[in-house]
Amino acid sequence: MFSQKRLRTKFALQLAVAGLMLIAIFSTLLYNYVKIAVLESCLKEMRLKKDEILTLASSGNESVKEILERLSNRLSASDITANLETNMGSFVSEKVERIEAGNIVKFRVSYVISRDLLLVITKDVSTMKEFLSYAFENIVIINIVTVAFVLFYAMFLSRILLTPIRTLCERLANLNERALKPIDDDIPLEFKPLTKDINQIIHRISNFLDYQKELFVGIAHELKTPLAVMKTKIDVTMLKPREKERYVEALRSNLESIEQINKMISSVLQLGRLEGVQFEAPVKTELNGFLRGLANDFAILARNEKKDVELRLCNEEVVVTIGRNLLLHIVQNFVQNAVKFSPEGGVVVVETEVVKCGKVGCESALVCEENLENGDLSSAKNGKLSGVFGSVFGGGAGAKSEVECKSEFLLRVIDSGVGIVDGVDIFAPFKRFGEKGGVGLGLFLAKSAADVVGAKLSVENRKDGKSGAVATLRLPLFHRHVEA
């Protein structure tokens, strides 16, 4: 029920309930204290009268009965009566009784003064009862007023506490989507983390809009160039009658331009599909097994161009939870580029490696989330590595000591082509290298996919003295490993 209420209403109700409970407890204690104090004062007064009577009787000049007759008027002025009664065998020095008759309430206290006699003192406390009833009614009224005040104060306080939220909402509503700027941080310290996160989101949105603008401008430019060439060729061809071969040549040239445009449009559509794939549910995947399953496709692709693919996979079994289509897109782009730029007869090498964090025990334990929760460390045996992408695991019940660390899974695709030009942003859109045809969006799309899964991509020239480039995927594995 509370979850469906406004935050301000929830806060006010909770504060009012807490205040009501506190006031009720305090009022109950106060009422009982007053009640006990009033009753004790009555008993004290009756004891003083008893002591006065017995003191006078001990002087020996008068009997107790005579003293009672002489003091009767003075006692009645205090609503007290005193008389002697026969002791029926009571040995209790003081016996207190409460007597009610309609609206009249009396206290009766019996004192043993001899084996045969009791001194009985009675006091009418009806006025005290009325006083306590009046006090109780006033306490209830004060409680109601106090609760109303607490509720009003809670609503007022909740309004003050929500002021920074309203300020943030107003600033977000007034953001100019054409010129996104960070929100001012002149708000209470408690809301600094929220402001920081909002500014990070604004920064990411701004970068995304800039990237979209750059991409759209690039697409327009890349489409405009072949269209302009096609139009020019058609205009030149139509200037005067020509031989049949010239028309065929012009049509063939235009067909090539159309094929280039078609490739570019396909890449743009692939970019749209890639953005949709970002939201696919990640599944648990064994990386080396995943690459072995693609080996046949790699081999067919390479043999069609009289080249070959060699797999050099590590021995560890590395299990991650990741979007398979995103990973497939990255690997396919790496291999296709390597095959395209390698010379005829060349070999494309696909190798993997697990780089440990270097801490003691990391070689024997990268434990998956489910096993940690169940206290099962069996998956850490035989060099099996498992983890969940982008998450830090909690400790298992069977762990002696767990240390958080970070390892990496490396995928390298090595070609034997001419390499790349140093200092050039190879992942920028519409970047083309060499004489090989292409749109120039392949590595750009691969980097976008890597950003989604939290991986890092890099391309550099080979450092083993041979020509060619090395495309690397770095997949971080966050985990906790067990130390002895």
XYZ file of C-alpha atoms in Angstrom:
484
model
C 0.000 0.000 0.000
C 2.738 2.501 0.951
C 4.642 1.780 -2.265
C 1.761 3.274 -4.275
C 1.751 6.570 -2.362
C 3.717 9.694 -3.124
C 7.099 9.976 -1.442
C 5.994 13.080 0.417
C 2.824 11.373 1.708
C 4.788 8.303 2.786
C 7.298 10.418 4.673
C 4.554 12.451 6.383
C 2.613 9.336 7.397
C 5.673 7.565 8.738
C 6.765 10.617 10.722
C 3.219 11.102 12.060
C 2.946 7.450 13.119
C 6.334 7.604 14.826
C 5.369 10.842 16.553
C 2.015 9.405 17.629
C 3.660 6.336 19.143
C 6.198 8.473 20.989
C 3.516 10.820 22.305
C 1.275 7.926 23.379
C 4.131 6.274 25.291
C 5.125 9.553 26.956
C 1.498 10.410 27.839
C 0.878 6.973 29.334
C 3.974 7.244 31.469
C 2.997 10.787 32.548
C -0.561 9.803 33.458
C 0.567 6.801 35.497
C 3.188 8.906 37.261
C 0.567 11.532 38.229
C -1.835 8.820 39.349
C 0.762 7.110 41.526
C 1.911 10.453 42.960
C -1.681 11.412 43.916
C -2.373 8.062 45.551
C 0.906 8.124 47.422
C 0.142 11.605 48.760
C -3.218 10.326 50.080
C -1.596 7.363 51.808
C 1.103 9.611 53.237
C -1.529 11.943 54.706
C -3.376 8.992 56.256
C -0.141 7.636 57.764
C 0.606 11.047 59.293
C -2.836 11.081 60.959
C -2.247 7.542 62.253
C 1.129 8.542 63.697
C -0.428 11.637 65.331
C -3.181 9.557 66.986
C -0.785 6.903 68.238
C 1.658 9.527 69.534
C -1.101 11.193 71.557
C -2.247 7.809 72.849
C 1.262 6.865 73.945
C 1.379 9.866 76.313
C -1.116 8.022 78.555
C -3.382 11.004 79.296
C -6.127 9.888 76.905
C -7.288 6.654 75.398
C -7.365 6.126 71.675
C -11.135 6.315 71.637
C -11.120 9.674 73.425
C -8.490 11.031 71.043
C -10.599 9.977 68.034
C -13.650 11.742 69.424
C -11.652 14.894 70.070
C -10.034 14.913 66.560
C -13.120 13.879 64.625
C -13.977 17.410 63.477
C -10.451 18.163 62.339
C -10.193 14.842 60.510
C -13.516 15.277 58.749
C -12.268 18.584 57.344
C -9.709 16.539 55.383
C -12.341 13.965 54.292
C -10.812 11.529 56.789
C -12.605 9.430 59.361
C -10.971 7.319 62.061
C -12.470 4.681 64.353
C -11.618 1.571 66.296
C -12.658 -1.899 65.182
C -12.238 -5.322 66.680
C -9.216 -7.201 65.386
C -10.469 -10.428 63.874
C -7.063 -12.032 63.830
C -5.227 -9.805 61.379
C -1.465 -9.643 61.923
C -0.701 -7.295 58.979
C 0.621 -4.022 60.363
C -0.950 -2.018 57.515
C -3.723 -3.101 55.171
C -4.861 -0.818 52.296
C -8.269 -1.290 50.657
C -10.119 0.573 47.895
C -13.866 0.962 48.308
C -16.194 2.146 45.530
C -19.875 2.961 45.914
C -21.254 4.696 42.841
C -19.275 7.872 42.288
C -17.742 7.724 45.764
C -14.269 6.223 46.091
C -12.561 5.743 49.442
C -9.258 4.418 50.711
C -9.462 2.333 53.887
C -6.265 1.642 55.813
C -6.243 -0.664 58.832
C -3.444 -0.524 61.448
C -2.996 -3.132 64.181
C -2.584 -1.281 67.504
C -3.150 -4.262 69.810
C -4.118 -7.908 69.749
C -7.828 -6.990 69.958
C -8.047 -3.556 68.279
C -7.578 -2.083 64.787
C -7.243 1.612 64.005
C -9.171 2.134 60.758
C -8.604 5.363 58.856
C -10.783 6.069 55.805
C -10.328 8.917 53.288
C -12.738 9.982 50.561
C -10.696 10.280 47.323
C -13.590 11.005 44.948
C -12.170 14.459 44.218
C -8.827 12.861 43.417
C -10.571 10.524 40.975
C -12.244 13.481 39.284
C -8.886 15.238 39.086
C -7.279 12.209 37.432
C -10.166 11.923 34.949
C -9.788 15.600 34.093
C -6.033 15.183 33.707
C -6.545 12.170 31.386
C -8.988 14.120 29.190
C -6.545 17.008 28.902
C -3.687 14.667 28.032
C -5.797 13.147 25.239
C -6.646 16.617 23.889
C -2.996 17.649 24.045
C -2.056 14.442 22.183
C -4.545 15.160 19.393
C -3.256 18.712 19.004
C 0.341 17.497 19.094
C -0.293 14.826 16.453
C -1.930 17.425 14.203
C 1.087 19.682 14.709
C 3.497 16.804 13.973
C 1.562 15.955 10.793
C 1.660 19.587 9.685
C 5.362 19.788 10.463
C 5.990 16.514 8.596
C 4.274 17.882 5.481
C 6.246 21.106 5.783
C 9.527 19.265 6.337
C 8.866 16.876 3.449
C 8.287 19.871 1.197
C 11.671 21.267 2.204
C 13.390 17.911 1.641
C 11.837 17.564 -1.825
C 12.863 21.062 -2.912
C 16.215 19.880 -4.380
C 14.373 17.179 -6.362
C 11.985 19.794 -7.751
C 14.951 21.998 -8.615
C 16.639 19.164 -10.494
C 13.392 18.364 -12.331
C 12.996 21.994 -13.389
C 16.569 22.162 -14.631
C 16.178 18.917 -16.552
C 12.913 20.175 -18.064
C 14.629 23.404 -19.141
C 17.580 21.655 -20.804
C 18.139 22.699 -24.388
C 18.502 19.526 -26.440
C 20.527 21.445 -29.013
C 23.072 22.651 -26.454
C 23.232 20.197 -23.560
C 25.079 21.539 -20.549
C 25.767 20.016 -17.121
C 23.376 20.885 -14.310
C 24.647 23.354 -11.724
C 25.729 21.612 -8.546
C 24.544 24.282 -6.063
C 22.348 21.781 -4.207
C 22.676 20.069 -0.799
C 25.561 17.656 -0.367
C 23.198 14.688 -0.009
C 22.115 15.165 -3.644
C 25.639 15.563 -5.078
C 25.881 11.900 -6.210
C 22.541 12.216 -8.018
C 23.652 15.418 -9.750
C 26.932 13.785 -10.725
C 25.141 10.787 -12.269
C 22.713 13.052 -14.129
C 25.604 15.090 -15.537
C 27.310 11.892 -16.666
C 24.131 10.850 -18.481
C 23.889 14.315 -20.070
C 27.507 14.013 -21.190
C 26.840 10.603 -22.733
C 23.725 11.890 -24.501
C 25.702 14.867 -25.796
C 28.423 12.572 -27.126
C 25.791 10.349 -28.715
C 24.159 13.322 -30.456
C 27.546 14.520 -31.697
C 28.302 11.021 -32.926
C 24.929 10.848 -34.690
C 25.510 14.235 -36.304
C 28.960 13.159 -37.486
C 27.577 9.867 -38.760
C 24.710 11.488 -40.661
C 27.032 14.051 -42.240
C 29.418 11.266 -43.216
C 26.610 9.155 -44.691
C 25.299 12.124 -46.676
C 28.774 12.894 -47.974
C 29.500 9.270 -48.865
C 26.193 8.962 -50.721
C 26.531 12.300 -52.471
C 29.872 11.479 -54.085
C 28.865 8.334 -56.039
C 25.516 9.909 -56.960
C 27.298 12.959 -58.333
C 29.658 10.706 -60.326
C 26.713 8.734 -61.708
C 24.888 11.915 -62.714
C 27.984 13.312 -64.398
C 28.556 10.109 -66.394
C 24.922 10.003 -67.477
C 25.014 13.689 -68.540
C 28.211 13.194 -70.510
C 26.870 10.044 -72.159
C 23.627 11.796 -73.143
C 25.347 14.791 -74.783
C 25.486 13.077 -78.194
C 24.824 9.697 -79.767
C 27.560 7.176 -79.027
C 28.525 3.621 -79.840
C 26.829 0.747 -78.074
C 30.035 -0.118 -76.203
C 30.137 3.390 -74.636
C 26.608 2.994 -73.319
C 27.468 -0.425 -71.881
C 30.591 1.019 -70.250
C 28.575 3.852 -68.694
C 25.948 1.444 -67.416
C 28.609 -0.850 -65.987
C 30.291 2.073 -64.217
C 26.969 3.206 -62.801
C 26.234 -0.352 -61.690
C 29.501 -0.381 -59.721
C 28.535 2.910 -58.095
C 25.123 1.479 -57.219
C 26.814 -1.564 -55.668
C 28.950 0.780 -53.579
C 25.856 2.699 -52.467
C 24.103 -0.594 -51.672
C 27.027 -1.660 -49.463
C 26.882 1.637 -47.616
C 23.127 1.390 -47.058
C 23.590 -2.190 -45.830
C 26.182 -0.957 -43.329
C 23.810 1.756 -42.098
C 21.054 -0.828 -41.703
C 23.521 -3.027 -39.852
C 24.207 -0.116 -37.503
C 20.470 0.104 -36.785
C 20.272 -3.625 -36.129
C 23.311 -3.394 -33.870
C 21.585 -0.790 -31.708
C 18.657 -3.207 -31.354
C 20.965 -6.100 -30.465
C 22.258 -4.074 -27.503
C 19.082 -4.992 -25.640
C 19.284 -8.746 -26.203
C 19.463 -10.889 -23.078
C 23.068 -11.968 -22.381
C 23.650 -15.702 -22.155
C 26.376 -17.796 -20.575
C 29.011 -18.537 -23.219
C 32.259 -20.498 -23.165
C 34.495 -18.266 -25.287
C 36.957 -20.778 -26.714
C 34.137 -23.176 -27.559
C 32.263 -20.307 -29.223
C 35.292 -19.572 -31.423
C 35.743 -23.265 -32.307
C 32.145 -23.292 -33.507
C 32.982 -20.448 -35.920
C 36.184 -22.077 -37.210
C 34.477 -23.730 -40.191
C 32.933 -20.424 -41.304
C 36.335 -18.745 -41.007
C 37.956 -21.473 -43.097
C 35.342 -21.240 -45.882
C 35.719 -17.442 -46.001
C 39.506 -17.682 -46.266
C 39.609 -20.525 -48.820
C 37.320 -18.619 -51.167
C 40.157 -16.099 -51.446
C 42.930 -18.765 -51.445
C 43.968 -18.029 -47.885
C 43.824 -19.973 -44.626
C 42.824 -19.494 -40.961
C 44.724 -21.011 -38.023
C 43.240 -21.275 -34.508
C 45.543 -21.042 -31.475
C 43.183 -21.153 -28.530
C 44.288 -21.313 -24.890
C 43.538 -24.345 -22.711
C 41.401 -22.551 -20.104
C 37.636 -22.850 -20.204
C 36.461 -19.257 -19.961
C 32.735 -18.806 -19.289
C 31.170 -15.334 -19.422
C 27.637 -13.995 -19.609
C 27.512 -11.831 -22.719
C 25.420 -10.918 -25.766
C 26.415 -13.572 -28.304
C 25.380 -11.544 -31.381
C 27.495 -8.587 -30.270
C 30.506 -10.836 -29.746
C 29.869 -12.545 -33.104
C 29.794 -9.182 -34.865
C 33.186 -8.182 -33.408
C 34.877 -11.501 -34.247
C 33.460 -11.621 -37.778
C 34.645 -8.080 -38.480
C 38.165 -8.875 -37.245
C 38.439 -12.048 -39.336
C 36.878 -10.536 -42.470
C 39.303 -7.594 -42.365
C 42.259 -9.918 -41.750
C 41.288 -12.144 -44.683
C 40.659 -9.156 -46.942
C 44.025 -7.497 -46.300
C 46.164 -10.675 -46.224
C 47.906 -11.619 -49.501
C 46.982 -14.698 -51.480
C 48.355 -17.776 -49.709
C 48.563 -15.903 -46.412
C 47.498 -17.284 -43.028
C 45.196 -15.478 -40.583
C 45.893 -16.455 -36.968
C 43.120 -16.374 -34.364
C 44.554 -16.791 -30.868
C 43.254 -16.388 -27.324
C 44.916 -15.831 -23.961
C 43.834 -15.326 -20.363
C 45.897 -12.699 -18.535
C 45.719 -13.304 -14.773
C 45.688 -10.459 -12.297
C 48.883 -11.796 -10.740
C 47.541 -12.305 -7.214
C 48.153 -15.523 -5.339
C 45.366 -18.014 -5.993
C 44.093 -16.392 -9.175
C 45.364 -19.305 -11.281
C 43.063 -21.674 -9.425
C 39.874 -19.713 -8.892
C 37.687 -17.513 -10.999
C 34.400 -18.673 -9.547
C 31.044 -18.061 -11.223
C 28.247 -16.233 -9.417
C 25.944 -19.226 -8.909
C 28.668 -21.351 -7.336
C 29.711 -18.574 -5.001
C 26.151 -18.135 -3.792
C 25.877 -21.871 -3.126
C 29.276 -22.058 -1.469
C 30.490 -24.435 -4.207
C 34.085 -23.923 -5.289
C 34.290 -26.980 -7.528
C 34.292 -24.924 -10.721
C 37.637 -23.422 -9.698
C 39.393 -26.717 -10.278
C 41.280 -27.929 -13.345
C 41.996 -24.397 -14.559
C 38.354 -23.604 -15.315
C 37.753 -19.865 -15.437
C 34.260 -18.487 -15.203
C 32.758 -15.101 -14.530
C 29.940 -12.689 -15.288
C 30.651 -9.683 -17.491
C 30.780 -6.351 -15.755
C 29.868 -7.627 -12.269
C 31.803 -8.215 -9.075
C 30.799 -11.433 -7.377
C 29.911 -11.921 -3.735
C 31.693 -14.415 -1.520
C 30.668 -18.017 -1.052
C 29.921 -19.758 2.200
C 32.833 -22.128 1.723
C 35.436 -19.463 0.998
C 38.306 -19.020 3.425
C 39.408 -15.632 2.163
C 38.274 -13.891 -1.003
C 40.227 -11.156 -2.764
C 38.673 -9.036 -5.484
C 40.818 -8.852 -8.609
C 40.602 -8.457 -12.350
C 41.780 -10.690 -15.181
C 41.399 -10.281 -18.932
C 40.470 -12.513 -21.835
C 42.381 -11.543 -24.967
C 41.340 -12.386 -28.531
C 43.886 -11.549 -31.212
C 43.378 -11.785 -34.975
C 46.710 -11.503 -36.804
C 46.967 -10.930 -40.556
C 49.919 -10.788 -42.949
C 48.911 -7.690 -44.900
C 50.576 -4.296 -45.162
C 49.614 -3.120 -41.692
C 48.066 0.210 -40.722
C 49.182 3.829 -40.679
C 50.238 4.885 -37.196
C 48.487 7.862 -35.617
C 45.231 7.444 -37.565
C 41.910 6.842 -35.770
C 41.116 3.546 -37.424
C 37.751 3.250 -35.635
C 36.329 6.516 -37.026
C 33.405 6.102 -39.445
C 34.122 5.977 -43.198
C 37.845 5.410 -42.712
C 39.286 3.328 -45.569
C 42.788 1.920 -45.862
C 44.659 0.407 -48.752
C 43.259 -0.412 -52.146
C 40.610 -2.799 -50.836
C 37.033 -1.695 -51.359
C 34.744 -1.053 -48.430
C 32.423 1.434 -46.818
C 34.618 2.169 -43.807
C 32.037 1.377 -41.126
C 33.168 -2.126 -40.131
C 35.550 -1.260 -37.292
C 33.292 1.614 -36.234
C 30.414 -0.841 -35.756
C 32.700 -3.347 -34.018
C 33.807 -0.679 -31.534
C 30.163 0.232 -30.865
C 29.424 -3.419 -30.073
C 32.504 -3.621 -27.831
C 31.393 -0.526 -25.912
C 28.062 -2.207 -25.177
C 29.654 -5.317 -23.643
C 32.389 -3.371 -21.853
C 35.288 -4.626 -23.964
C 38.199 -2.686 -25.468
C 39.381 -2.935 -29.082
C 42.756 -2.020 -30.510
C 44.530 -2.448 -33.843
C 48.302 -2.133 -34.191
C 51.085 -3.300 -36.449
C 52.803 -6.591 -35.755
C 55.929 -6.418 -33.595
C 57.513 -9.734 -34.585
C 59.353 -8.289 -37.592
C 56.681 -9.377 -40.091
C 54.243 -7.189 -41.981
C 50.619 -7.163 -40.970
C 48.315 -5.941 -38.230
C 47.013 -7.352 -34.938
C 43.387 -6.679 -33.969
C 42.842 -7.281 -30.222
C 39.703 -7.668 -28.123
C 40.225 -7.202 -24.375
C 37.425 -8.658 -22.288
C 37.699 -7.790 -18.543
C 36.749 -10.534 -16.090
C 35.803 -9.078 -12.709
C 35.750 -11.704 -9.983
C 36.752 -12.717 -6.477
C 39.279 -15.477 -6.081
C 39.934 -17.654 -3.063
C 43.156 -17.440 -1.143
C 44.307 -20.254 1.102
